[in-house]
PDB file of C-alpha atoms in Angstrom:
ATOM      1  CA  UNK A 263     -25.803  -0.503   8.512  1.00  0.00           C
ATOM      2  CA  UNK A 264     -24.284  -4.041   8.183  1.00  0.00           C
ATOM      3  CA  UNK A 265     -24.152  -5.894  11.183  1.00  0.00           C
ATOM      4  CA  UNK A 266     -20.583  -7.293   9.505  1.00  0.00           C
ATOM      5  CA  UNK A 267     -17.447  -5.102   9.446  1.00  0.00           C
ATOM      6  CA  UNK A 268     -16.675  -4.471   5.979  1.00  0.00           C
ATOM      7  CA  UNK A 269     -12.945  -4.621   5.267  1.00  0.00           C
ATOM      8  CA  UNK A 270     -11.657  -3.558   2.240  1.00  0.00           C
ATOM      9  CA  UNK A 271      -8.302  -4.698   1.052  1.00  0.00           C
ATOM     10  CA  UNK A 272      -5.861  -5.542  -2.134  1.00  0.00           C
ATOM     11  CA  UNK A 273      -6.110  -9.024  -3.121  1.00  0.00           C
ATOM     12  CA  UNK A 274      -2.568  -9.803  -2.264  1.00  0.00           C
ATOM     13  CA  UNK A 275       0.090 -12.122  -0.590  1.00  0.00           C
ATOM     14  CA  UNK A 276       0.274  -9.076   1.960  1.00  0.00           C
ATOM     15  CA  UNK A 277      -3.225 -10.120   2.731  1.00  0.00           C
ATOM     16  CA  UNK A 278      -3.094 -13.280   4.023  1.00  0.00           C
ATOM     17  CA  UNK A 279      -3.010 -13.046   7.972  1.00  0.00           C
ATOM     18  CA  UNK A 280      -6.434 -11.125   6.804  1.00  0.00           C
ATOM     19  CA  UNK A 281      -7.821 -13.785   5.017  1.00  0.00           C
ATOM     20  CA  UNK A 282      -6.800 -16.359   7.325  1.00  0.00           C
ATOM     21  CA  UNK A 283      -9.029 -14.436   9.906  1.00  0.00           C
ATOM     22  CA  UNK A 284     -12.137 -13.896   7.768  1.00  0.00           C
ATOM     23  CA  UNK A 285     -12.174 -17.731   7.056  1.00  0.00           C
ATOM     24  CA  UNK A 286     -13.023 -18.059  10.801  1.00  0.00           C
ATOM     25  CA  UNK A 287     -14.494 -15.014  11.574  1.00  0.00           C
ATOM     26  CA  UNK A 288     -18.047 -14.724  10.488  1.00  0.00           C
ATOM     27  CA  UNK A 289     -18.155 -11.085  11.908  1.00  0.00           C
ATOM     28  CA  UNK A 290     -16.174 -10.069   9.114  1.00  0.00           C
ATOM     29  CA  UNK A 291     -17.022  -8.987   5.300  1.00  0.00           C
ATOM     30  CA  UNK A 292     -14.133  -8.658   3.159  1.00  0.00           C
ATOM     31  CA  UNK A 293     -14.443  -6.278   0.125  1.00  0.00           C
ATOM     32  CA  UNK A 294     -11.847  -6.492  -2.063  1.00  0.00           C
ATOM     33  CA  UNK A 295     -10.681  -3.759  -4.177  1.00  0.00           C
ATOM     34  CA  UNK A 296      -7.685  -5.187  -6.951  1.00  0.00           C
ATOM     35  CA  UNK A 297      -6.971  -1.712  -8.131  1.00  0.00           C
ATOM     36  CA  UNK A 298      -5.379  -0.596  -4.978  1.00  0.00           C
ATOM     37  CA  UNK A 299      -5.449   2.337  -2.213  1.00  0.00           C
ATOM     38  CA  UNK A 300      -7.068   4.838  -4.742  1.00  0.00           C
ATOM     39  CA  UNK A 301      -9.665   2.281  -4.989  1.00  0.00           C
ATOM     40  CA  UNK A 302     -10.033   1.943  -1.442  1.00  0.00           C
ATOM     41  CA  UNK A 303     -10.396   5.297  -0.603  1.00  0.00           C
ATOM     42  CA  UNK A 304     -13.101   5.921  -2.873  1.00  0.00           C
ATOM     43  CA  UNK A 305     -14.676   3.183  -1.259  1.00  0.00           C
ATOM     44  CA  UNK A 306     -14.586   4.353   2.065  1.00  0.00           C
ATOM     45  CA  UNK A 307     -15.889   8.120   0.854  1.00  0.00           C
ATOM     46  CA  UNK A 308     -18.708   6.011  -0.994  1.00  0.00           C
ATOM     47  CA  UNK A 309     -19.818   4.082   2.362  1.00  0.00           C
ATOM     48  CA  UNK A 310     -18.835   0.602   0.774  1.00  0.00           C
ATOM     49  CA  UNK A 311     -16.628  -0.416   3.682  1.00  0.00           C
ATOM     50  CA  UNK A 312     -15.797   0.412   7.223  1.00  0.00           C
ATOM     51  CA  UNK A 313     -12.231  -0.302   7.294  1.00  0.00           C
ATOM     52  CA  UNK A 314      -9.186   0.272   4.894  1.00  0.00           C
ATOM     53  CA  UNK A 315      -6.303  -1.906   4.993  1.00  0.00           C
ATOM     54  CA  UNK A 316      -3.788  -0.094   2.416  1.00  0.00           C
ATOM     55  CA  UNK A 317      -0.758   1.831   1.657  1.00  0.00           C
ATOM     56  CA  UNK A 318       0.604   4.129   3.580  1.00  0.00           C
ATOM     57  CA  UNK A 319       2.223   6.638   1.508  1.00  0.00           C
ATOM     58  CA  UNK A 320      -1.509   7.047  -0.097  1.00  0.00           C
ATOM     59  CA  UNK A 321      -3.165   6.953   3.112  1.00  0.00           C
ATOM     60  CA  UNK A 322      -1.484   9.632   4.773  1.00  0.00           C
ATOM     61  CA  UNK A 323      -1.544  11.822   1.299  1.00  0.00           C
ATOM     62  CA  UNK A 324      -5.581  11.349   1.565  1.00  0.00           C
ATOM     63  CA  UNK A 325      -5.806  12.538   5.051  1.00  0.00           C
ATOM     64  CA  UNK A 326      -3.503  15.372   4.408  1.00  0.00           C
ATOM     65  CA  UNK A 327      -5.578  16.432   1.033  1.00  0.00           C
ATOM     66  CA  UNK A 328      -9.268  15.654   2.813  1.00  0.00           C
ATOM     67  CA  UNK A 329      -9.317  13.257   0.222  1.00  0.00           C
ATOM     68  CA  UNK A 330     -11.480  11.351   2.546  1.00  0.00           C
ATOM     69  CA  UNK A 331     -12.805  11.285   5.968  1.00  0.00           C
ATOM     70  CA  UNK A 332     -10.870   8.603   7.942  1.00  0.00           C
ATOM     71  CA  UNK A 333      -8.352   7.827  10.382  1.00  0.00           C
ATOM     72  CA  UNK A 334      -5.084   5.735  10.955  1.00  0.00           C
ATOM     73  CA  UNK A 335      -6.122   2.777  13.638  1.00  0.00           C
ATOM     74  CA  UNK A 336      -3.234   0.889  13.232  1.00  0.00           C
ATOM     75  CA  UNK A 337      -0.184  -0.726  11.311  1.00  0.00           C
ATOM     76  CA  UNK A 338      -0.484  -3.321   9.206  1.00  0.00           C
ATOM     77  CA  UNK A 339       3.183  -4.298   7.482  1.00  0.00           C
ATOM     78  CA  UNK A 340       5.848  -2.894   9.193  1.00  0.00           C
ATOM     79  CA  UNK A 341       8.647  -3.643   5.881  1.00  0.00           C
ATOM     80  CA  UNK A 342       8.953  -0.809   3.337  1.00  0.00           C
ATOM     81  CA  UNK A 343       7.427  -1.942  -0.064  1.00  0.00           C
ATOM     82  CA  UNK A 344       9.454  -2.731  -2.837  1.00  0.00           C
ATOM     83  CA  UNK A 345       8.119  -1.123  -6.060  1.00  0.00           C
ATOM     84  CA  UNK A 346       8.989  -2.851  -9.484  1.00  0.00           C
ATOM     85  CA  UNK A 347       8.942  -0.142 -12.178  1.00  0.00           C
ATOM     86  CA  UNK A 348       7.644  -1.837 -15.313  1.00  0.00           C
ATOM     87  CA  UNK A 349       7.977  -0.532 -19.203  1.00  0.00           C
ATOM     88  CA  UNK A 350       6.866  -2.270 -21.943  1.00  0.00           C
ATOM     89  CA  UNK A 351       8.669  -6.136 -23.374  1.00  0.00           C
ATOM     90  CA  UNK A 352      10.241  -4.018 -25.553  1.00  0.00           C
ATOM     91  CA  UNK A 353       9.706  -0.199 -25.398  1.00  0.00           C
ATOM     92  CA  UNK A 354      12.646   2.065 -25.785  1.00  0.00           C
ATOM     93  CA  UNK A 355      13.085   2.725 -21.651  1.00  0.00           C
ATOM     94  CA  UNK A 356      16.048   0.869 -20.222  1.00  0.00           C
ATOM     95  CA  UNK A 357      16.333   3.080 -16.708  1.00  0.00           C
ATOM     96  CA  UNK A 358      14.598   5.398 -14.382  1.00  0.00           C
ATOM     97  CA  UNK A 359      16.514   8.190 -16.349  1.00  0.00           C
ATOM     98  CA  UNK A 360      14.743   7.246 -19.652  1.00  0.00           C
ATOM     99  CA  UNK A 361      11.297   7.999 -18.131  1.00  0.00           C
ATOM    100  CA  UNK A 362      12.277  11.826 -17.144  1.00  0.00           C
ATOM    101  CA  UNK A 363       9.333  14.019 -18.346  1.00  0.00           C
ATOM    102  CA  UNK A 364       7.538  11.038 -19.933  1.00  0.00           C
ATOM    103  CA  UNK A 365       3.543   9.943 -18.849  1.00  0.00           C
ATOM    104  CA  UNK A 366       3.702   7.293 -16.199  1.00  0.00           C
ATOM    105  CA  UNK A 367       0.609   4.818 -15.783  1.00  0.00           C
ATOM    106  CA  UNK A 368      -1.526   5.019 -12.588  1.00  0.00           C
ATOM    107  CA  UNK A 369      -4.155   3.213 -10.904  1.00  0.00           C
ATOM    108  CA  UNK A 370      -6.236   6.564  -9.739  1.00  0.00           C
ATOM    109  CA  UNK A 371      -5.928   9.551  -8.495  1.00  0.00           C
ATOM    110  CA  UNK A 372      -4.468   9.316  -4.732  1.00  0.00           C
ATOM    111  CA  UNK A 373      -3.240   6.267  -5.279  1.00  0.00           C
ATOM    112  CA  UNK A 374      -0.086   4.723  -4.231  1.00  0.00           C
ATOM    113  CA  UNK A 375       1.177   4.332  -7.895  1.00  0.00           C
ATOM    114  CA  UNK A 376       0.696   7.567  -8.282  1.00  0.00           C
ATOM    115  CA  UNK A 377       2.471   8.835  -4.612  1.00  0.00           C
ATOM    116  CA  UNK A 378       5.444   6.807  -5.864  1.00  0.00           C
ATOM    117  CA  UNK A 379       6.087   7.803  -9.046  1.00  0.00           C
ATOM    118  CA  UNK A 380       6.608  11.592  -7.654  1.00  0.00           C
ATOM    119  CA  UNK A 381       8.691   9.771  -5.087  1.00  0.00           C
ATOM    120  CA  UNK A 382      10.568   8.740  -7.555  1.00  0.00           C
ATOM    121  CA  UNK A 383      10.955  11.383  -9.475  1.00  0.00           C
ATOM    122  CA  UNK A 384      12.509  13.254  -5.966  1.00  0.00           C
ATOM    123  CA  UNK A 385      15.309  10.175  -5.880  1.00  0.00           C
ATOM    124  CA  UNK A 386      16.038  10.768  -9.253  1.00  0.00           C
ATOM    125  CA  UNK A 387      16.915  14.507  -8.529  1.00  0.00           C
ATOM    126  CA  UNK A 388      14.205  15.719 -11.373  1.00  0.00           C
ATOM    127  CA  UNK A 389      13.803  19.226 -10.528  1.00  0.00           C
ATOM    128  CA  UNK A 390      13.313  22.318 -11.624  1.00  0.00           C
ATOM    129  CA  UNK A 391      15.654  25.467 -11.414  1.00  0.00           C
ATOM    130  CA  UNK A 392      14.159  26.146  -7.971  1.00  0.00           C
ATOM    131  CA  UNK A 393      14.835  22.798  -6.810  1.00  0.00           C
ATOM    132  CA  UNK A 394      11.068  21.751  -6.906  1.00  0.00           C
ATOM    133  CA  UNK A 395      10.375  18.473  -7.835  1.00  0.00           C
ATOM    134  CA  UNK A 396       9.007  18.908 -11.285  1.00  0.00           C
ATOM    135  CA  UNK A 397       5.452  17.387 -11.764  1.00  0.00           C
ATOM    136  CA  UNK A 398       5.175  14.039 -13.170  1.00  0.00           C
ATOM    137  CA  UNK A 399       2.536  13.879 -15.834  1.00  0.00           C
ATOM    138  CA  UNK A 400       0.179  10.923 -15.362  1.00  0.00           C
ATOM    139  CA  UNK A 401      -2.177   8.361 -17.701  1.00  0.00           C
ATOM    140  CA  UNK A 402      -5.008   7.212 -15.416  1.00  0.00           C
ATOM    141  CA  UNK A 403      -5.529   3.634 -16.676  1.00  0.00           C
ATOM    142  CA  UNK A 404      -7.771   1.976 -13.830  1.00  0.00           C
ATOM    143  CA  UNK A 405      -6.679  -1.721 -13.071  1.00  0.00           C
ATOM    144  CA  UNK A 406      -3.295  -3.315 -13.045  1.00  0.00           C
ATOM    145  CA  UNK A 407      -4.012  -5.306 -16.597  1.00  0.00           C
ATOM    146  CA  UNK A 408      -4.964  -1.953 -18.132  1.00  0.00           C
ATOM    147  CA  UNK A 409      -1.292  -0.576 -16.752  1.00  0.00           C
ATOM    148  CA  UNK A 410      -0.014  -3.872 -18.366  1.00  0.00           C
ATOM    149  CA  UNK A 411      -1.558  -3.358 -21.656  1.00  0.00           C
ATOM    150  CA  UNK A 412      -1.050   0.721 -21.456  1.00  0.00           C
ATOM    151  CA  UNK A 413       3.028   0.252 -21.376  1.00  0.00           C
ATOM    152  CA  UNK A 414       3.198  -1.831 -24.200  1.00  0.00           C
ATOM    153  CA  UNK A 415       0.403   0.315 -26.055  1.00  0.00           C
ATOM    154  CA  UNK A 416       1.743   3.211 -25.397  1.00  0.00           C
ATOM    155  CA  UNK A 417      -0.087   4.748 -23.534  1.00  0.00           C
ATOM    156  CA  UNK A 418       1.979   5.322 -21.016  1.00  0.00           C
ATOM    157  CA  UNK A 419       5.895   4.718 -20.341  1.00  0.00           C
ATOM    158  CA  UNK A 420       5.889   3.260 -17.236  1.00  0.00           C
ATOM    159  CA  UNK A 421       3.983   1.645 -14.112  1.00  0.00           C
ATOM    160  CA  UNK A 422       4.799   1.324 -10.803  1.00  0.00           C
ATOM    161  CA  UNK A 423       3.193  -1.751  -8.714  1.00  0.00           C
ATOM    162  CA  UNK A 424       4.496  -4.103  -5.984  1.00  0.00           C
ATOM    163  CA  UNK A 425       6.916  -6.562  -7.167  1.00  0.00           C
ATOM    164  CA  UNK A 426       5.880 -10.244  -6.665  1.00  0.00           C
ATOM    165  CA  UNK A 427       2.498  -9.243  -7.894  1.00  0.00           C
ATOM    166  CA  UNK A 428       3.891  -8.307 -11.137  1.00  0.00           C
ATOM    167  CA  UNK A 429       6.833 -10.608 -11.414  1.00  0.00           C
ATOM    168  CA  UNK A 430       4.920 -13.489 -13.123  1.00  0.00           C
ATOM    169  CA  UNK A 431       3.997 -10.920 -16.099  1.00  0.00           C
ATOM    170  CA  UNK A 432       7.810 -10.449 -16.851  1.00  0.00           C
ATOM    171  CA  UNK A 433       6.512 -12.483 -20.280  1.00  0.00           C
ATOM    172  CA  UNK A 434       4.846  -8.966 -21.392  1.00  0.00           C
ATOM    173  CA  UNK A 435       6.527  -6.365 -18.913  1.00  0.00           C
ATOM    174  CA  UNK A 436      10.259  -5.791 -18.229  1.00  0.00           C
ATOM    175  CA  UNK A 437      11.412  -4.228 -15.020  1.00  0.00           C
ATOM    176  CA  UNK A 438      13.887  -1.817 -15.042  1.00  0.00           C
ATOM    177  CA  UNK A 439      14.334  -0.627 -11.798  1.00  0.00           C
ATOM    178  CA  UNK A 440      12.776  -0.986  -7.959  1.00  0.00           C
ATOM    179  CA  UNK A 441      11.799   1.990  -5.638  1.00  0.00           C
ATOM    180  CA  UNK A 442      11.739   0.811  -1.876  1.00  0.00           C
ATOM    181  CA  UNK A 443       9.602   3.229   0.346  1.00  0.00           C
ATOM    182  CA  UNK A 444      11.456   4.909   3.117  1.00  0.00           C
ATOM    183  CA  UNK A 445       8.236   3.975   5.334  1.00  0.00           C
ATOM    184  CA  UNK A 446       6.245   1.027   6.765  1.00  0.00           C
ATOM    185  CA  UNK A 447       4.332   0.111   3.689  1.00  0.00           C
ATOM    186  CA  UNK A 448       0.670  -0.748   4.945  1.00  0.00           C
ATOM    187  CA  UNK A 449      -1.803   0.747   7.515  1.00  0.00           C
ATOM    188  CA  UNK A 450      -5.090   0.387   8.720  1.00  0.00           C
ATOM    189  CA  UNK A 451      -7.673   3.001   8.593  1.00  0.00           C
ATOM    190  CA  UNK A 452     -11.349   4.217   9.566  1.00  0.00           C
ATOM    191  CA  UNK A 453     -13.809   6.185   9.667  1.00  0.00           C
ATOM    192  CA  UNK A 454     -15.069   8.617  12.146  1.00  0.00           C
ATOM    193  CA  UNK A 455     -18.161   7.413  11.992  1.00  0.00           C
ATOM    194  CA  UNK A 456     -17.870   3.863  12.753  1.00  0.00           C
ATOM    195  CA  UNK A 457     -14.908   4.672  15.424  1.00  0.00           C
ATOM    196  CA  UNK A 458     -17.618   6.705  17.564  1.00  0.00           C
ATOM    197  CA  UNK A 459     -20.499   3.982  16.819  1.00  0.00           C
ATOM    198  CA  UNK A 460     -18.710   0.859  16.620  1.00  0.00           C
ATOM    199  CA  UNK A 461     -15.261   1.340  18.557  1.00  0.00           C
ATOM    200  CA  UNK A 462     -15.450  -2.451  20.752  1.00  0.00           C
ATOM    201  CA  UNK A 463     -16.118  -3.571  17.279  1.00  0.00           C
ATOM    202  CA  UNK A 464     -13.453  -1.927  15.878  1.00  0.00           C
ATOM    203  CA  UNK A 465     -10.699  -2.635  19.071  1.00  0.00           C
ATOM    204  CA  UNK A 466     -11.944  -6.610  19.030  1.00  0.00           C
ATOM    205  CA  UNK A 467     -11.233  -6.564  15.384  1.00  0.00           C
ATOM    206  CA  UNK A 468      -7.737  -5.318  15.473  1.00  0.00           C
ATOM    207  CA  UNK A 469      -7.130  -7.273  18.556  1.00  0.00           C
ATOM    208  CA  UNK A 470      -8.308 -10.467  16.573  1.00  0.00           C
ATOM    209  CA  UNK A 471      -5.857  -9.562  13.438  1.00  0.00           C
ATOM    210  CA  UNK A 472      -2.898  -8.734  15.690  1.00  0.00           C
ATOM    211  CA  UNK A 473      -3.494 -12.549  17.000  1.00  0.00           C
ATOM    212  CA  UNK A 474      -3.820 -13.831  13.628  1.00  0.00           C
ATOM    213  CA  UNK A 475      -0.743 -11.842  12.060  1.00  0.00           C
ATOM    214  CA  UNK A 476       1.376 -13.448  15.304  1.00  0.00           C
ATOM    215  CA  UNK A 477       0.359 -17.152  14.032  1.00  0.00           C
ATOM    216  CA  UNK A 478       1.050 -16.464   9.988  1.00  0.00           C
ATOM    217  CA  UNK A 479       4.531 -14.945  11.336  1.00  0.00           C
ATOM    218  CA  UNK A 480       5.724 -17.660  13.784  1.00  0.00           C
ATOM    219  CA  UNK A 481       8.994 -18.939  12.383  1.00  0.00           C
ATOM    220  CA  UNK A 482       7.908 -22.185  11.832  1.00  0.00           C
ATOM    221  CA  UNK A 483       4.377 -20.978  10.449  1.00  0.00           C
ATOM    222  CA  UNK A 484       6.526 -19.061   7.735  1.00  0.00           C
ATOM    223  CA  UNK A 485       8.710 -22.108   7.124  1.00  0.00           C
ATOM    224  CA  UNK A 486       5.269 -24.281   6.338  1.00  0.00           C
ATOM    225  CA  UNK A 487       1.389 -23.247   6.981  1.00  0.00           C
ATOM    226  CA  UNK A 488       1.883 -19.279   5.686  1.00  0.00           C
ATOM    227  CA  UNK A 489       4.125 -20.509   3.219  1.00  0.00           C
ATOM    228  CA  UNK A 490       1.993 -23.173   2.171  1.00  0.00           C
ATOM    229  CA  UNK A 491      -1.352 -20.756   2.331  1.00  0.00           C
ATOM    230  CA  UNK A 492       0.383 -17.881  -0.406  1.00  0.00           C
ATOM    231  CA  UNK A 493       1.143 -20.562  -2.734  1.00  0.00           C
ATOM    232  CA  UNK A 494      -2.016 -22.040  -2.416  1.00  0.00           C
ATOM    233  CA  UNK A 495      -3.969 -19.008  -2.418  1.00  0.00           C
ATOM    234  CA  UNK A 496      -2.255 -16.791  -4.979  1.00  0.00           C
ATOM    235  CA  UNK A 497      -0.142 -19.587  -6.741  1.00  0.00           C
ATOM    236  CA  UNK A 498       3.004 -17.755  -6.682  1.00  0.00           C
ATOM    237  CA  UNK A 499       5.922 -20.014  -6.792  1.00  0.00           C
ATOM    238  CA  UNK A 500       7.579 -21.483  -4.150  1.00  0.00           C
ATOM    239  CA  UNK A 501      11.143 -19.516  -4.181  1.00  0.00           C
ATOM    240  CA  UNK A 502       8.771 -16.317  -4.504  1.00  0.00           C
ATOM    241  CA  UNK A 503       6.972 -16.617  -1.891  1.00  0.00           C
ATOM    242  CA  UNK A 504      10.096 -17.740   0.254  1.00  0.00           C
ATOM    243  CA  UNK A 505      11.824 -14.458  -0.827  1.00  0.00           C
ATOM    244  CA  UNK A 506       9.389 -12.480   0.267  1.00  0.00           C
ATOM    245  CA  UNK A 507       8.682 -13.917   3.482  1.00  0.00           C
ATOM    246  CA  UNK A 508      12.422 -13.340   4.068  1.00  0.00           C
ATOM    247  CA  UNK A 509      12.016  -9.117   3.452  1.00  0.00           C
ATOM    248  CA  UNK A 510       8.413  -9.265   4.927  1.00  0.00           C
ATOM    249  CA  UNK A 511       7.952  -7.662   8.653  1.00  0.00           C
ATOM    250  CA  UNK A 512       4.609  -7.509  10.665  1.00  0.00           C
ATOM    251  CA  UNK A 513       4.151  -5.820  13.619  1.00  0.00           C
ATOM    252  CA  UNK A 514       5.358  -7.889  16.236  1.00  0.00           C
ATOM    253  CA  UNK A 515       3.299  -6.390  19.773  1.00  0.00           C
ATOM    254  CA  UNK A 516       0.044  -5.554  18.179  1.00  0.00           C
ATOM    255  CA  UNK A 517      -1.546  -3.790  14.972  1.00  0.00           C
ATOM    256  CA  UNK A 518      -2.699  -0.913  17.184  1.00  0.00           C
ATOM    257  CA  UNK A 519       0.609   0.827  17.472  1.00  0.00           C
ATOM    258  CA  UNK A 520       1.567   3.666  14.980  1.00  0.00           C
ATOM    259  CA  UNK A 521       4.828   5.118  14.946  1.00  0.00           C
ATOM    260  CA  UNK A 522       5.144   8.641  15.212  1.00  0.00           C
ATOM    261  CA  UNK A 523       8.565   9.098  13.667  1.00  0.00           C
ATOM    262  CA  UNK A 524       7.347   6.789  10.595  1.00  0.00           C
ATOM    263  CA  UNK A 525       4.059   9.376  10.276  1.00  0.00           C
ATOM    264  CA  UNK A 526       6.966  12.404  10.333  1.00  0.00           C
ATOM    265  CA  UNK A 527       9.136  11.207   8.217  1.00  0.00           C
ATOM    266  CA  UNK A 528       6.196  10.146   5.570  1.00  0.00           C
ATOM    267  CA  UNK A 529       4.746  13.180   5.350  1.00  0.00           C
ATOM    268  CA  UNK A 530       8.438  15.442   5.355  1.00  0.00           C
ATOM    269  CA  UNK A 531       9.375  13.186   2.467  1.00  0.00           C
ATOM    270  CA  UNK A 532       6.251  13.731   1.075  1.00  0.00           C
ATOM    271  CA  UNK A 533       6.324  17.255   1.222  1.00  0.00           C
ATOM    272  CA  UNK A 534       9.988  17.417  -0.396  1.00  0.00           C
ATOM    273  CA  UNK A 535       8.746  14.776  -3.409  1.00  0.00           C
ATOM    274  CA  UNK A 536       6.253  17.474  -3.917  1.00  0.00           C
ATOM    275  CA  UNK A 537       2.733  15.727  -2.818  1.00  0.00           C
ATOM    276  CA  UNK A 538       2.388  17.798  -0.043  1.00  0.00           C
ATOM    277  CA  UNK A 539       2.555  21.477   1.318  1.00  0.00           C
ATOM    278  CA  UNK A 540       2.990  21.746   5.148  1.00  0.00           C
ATOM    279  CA  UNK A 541       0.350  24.010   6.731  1.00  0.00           C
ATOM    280  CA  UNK A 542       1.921  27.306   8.093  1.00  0.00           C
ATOM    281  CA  UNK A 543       0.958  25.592  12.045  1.00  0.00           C
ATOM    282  CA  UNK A 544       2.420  22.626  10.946  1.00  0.00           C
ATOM    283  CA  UNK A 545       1.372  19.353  11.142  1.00  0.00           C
ATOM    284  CA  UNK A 546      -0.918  17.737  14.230  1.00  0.00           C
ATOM    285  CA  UNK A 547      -0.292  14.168  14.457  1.00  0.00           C
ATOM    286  CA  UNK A 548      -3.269  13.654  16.123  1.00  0.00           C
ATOM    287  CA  UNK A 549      -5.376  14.597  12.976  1.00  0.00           C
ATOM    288  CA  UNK A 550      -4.132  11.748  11.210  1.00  0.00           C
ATOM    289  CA  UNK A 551      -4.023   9.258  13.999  1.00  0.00           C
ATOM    290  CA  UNK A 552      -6.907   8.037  16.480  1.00  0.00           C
ATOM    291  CA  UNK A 553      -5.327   7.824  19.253  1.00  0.00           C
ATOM    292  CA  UNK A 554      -8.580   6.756  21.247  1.00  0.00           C
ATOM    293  CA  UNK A 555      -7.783   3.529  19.103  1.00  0.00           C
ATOM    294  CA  UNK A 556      -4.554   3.562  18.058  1.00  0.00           C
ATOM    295  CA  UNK A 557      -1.341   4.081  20.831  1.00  0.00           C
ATOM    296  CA  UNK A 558       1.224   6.709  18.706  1.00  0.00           C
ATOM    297  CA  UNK A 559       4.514   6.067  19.859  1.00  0.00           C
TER     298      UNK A 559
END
């Protein structure tokens, strides 16, 4: 086993309180997985890391499914995450209406793309005589250039991704509408394994990012250094960055608290958007938070 905590994460402005702590942290191995939560779970299945940093609505699908074996540890971003929904520069789809009963591009399987896109489908009101949510069929197309390409190829009608990250491919992409999730939008998970074998490890780690998170989100940090770092780091422009800063929340007494009414109302949305089925008991909390790490409030 590596004596460094692997910590596997999406290359994004969302990021950076993590990367700001790895640059001084030698204890710390980031692995970084650009294709997003589906990516990340397969990498903690596979053994690649020992800590996921990633989105919520995926996460807590994955531990409802047995997807993969890990836990919620903490919160990451406390803001909901606002979803651009891209077509093609000039495909045929000019609104979320247009793209009823048509293929919508993915990342993978379980991922958050995916998650949404049935979300979306239950604000749009597409169901079935029942009142089901009707299934959403789905092009699996990998990495977020391959989504790019597959909208204006055709092979699929639409993406879903966050919406800085795409904004500066609005030259081959057009949005036509945003989805904002009705939860906090990022959360930090583990393993079993390494939260019986490693858990000062694991508590000093999320002790250390709660302490770096509190210095990127000073007011005056956001105003210069954390501004400065995202355009430095990602090179997004300067009123970008600034806007999102301004929508952007982090948890403001410590990573290691988990709301229980945000887990609850995640997976009862869930279950009406038609990702879930709620077991006949119900669900236990506790099996999707460690609470010998995490305090659920």
């Amino acid at each position: 086993m590596s004596t460094k905590l692997r910590v596997g994460y999406v290359p994004e402005h969302f990021a950076s309180p993590l990367l700001q702590l790895a640059a001084v942290d030698p204890s710390i191995e980031l692995v970084s997985c650009p294709s997003g939560t589906g990516q990340l779970i397969a990498a903690l299945k596979a053994d690649e890391i020992d800590i996921s940093i990633a989105l919520t609505e995926a996460l807590i699908t994955g531990i409802a499914k047995k997807t993969a074996d890990y836990k919620i540890v903490g919160t990451y971003v406390t803001s909901p995450l606002n979803w651009a929904v891209s077509v093609g520069k000039d495909s045929k789809y000019q609104s979320l209406k247009d793209l009823k009963g048509e293929k919508i591009g993915i990342s993978r399987i379980g991922s958050g793309s995916q998650v949404m896109a049935s979300y979306m489908a239950l604000t749009q009101g597409w169901v079935d005589a029942e009142g089901k949510v009707e299934p959403v069929q789905f092009e699996v197309l990998d990495t977020f250039k391959n989504l790019r390409d597959g909208v204006n190829s055709g092979q699929a009608a639409a993406f879903m991704w966050e919406h800085f990250t795409t904004k500066p491919y609005l030259s081959e992409l057009r949005f036509i509408d945003h989805v904002l999730t009705p939860w906090s939008s990022w959360l930090i998970v583990a393993p079993p394994a390494l939260i019986s074998s490693r858990a000062v490890i694991l508590k000093n780690f999320l002790k250390s990012l709660s302490a770096s998170i509190k210095k990127f989100d000073a007011p005056e940090a956001r105003k210069t250094s954390s501004k400065e770092f995202i355009i430095g780091h990602f090179g997004y422009p300067e009123e970008d960055v600034e806007a999102w800063l301004r929508g952007v929340t982090y948890p403001q007494d410590g990573v290691e608290n988990v709301e229980r009414s945000m887990i609850e109302k995640t997976l009862k949305t869930l279950e009406a958007a038609g990702v879930l089925v709620k077991p006949e008991a119900g669900w236990n909390l506790e099996d999707f938070v460690e609470t010998s790490v995490a305090k659920l409030q």
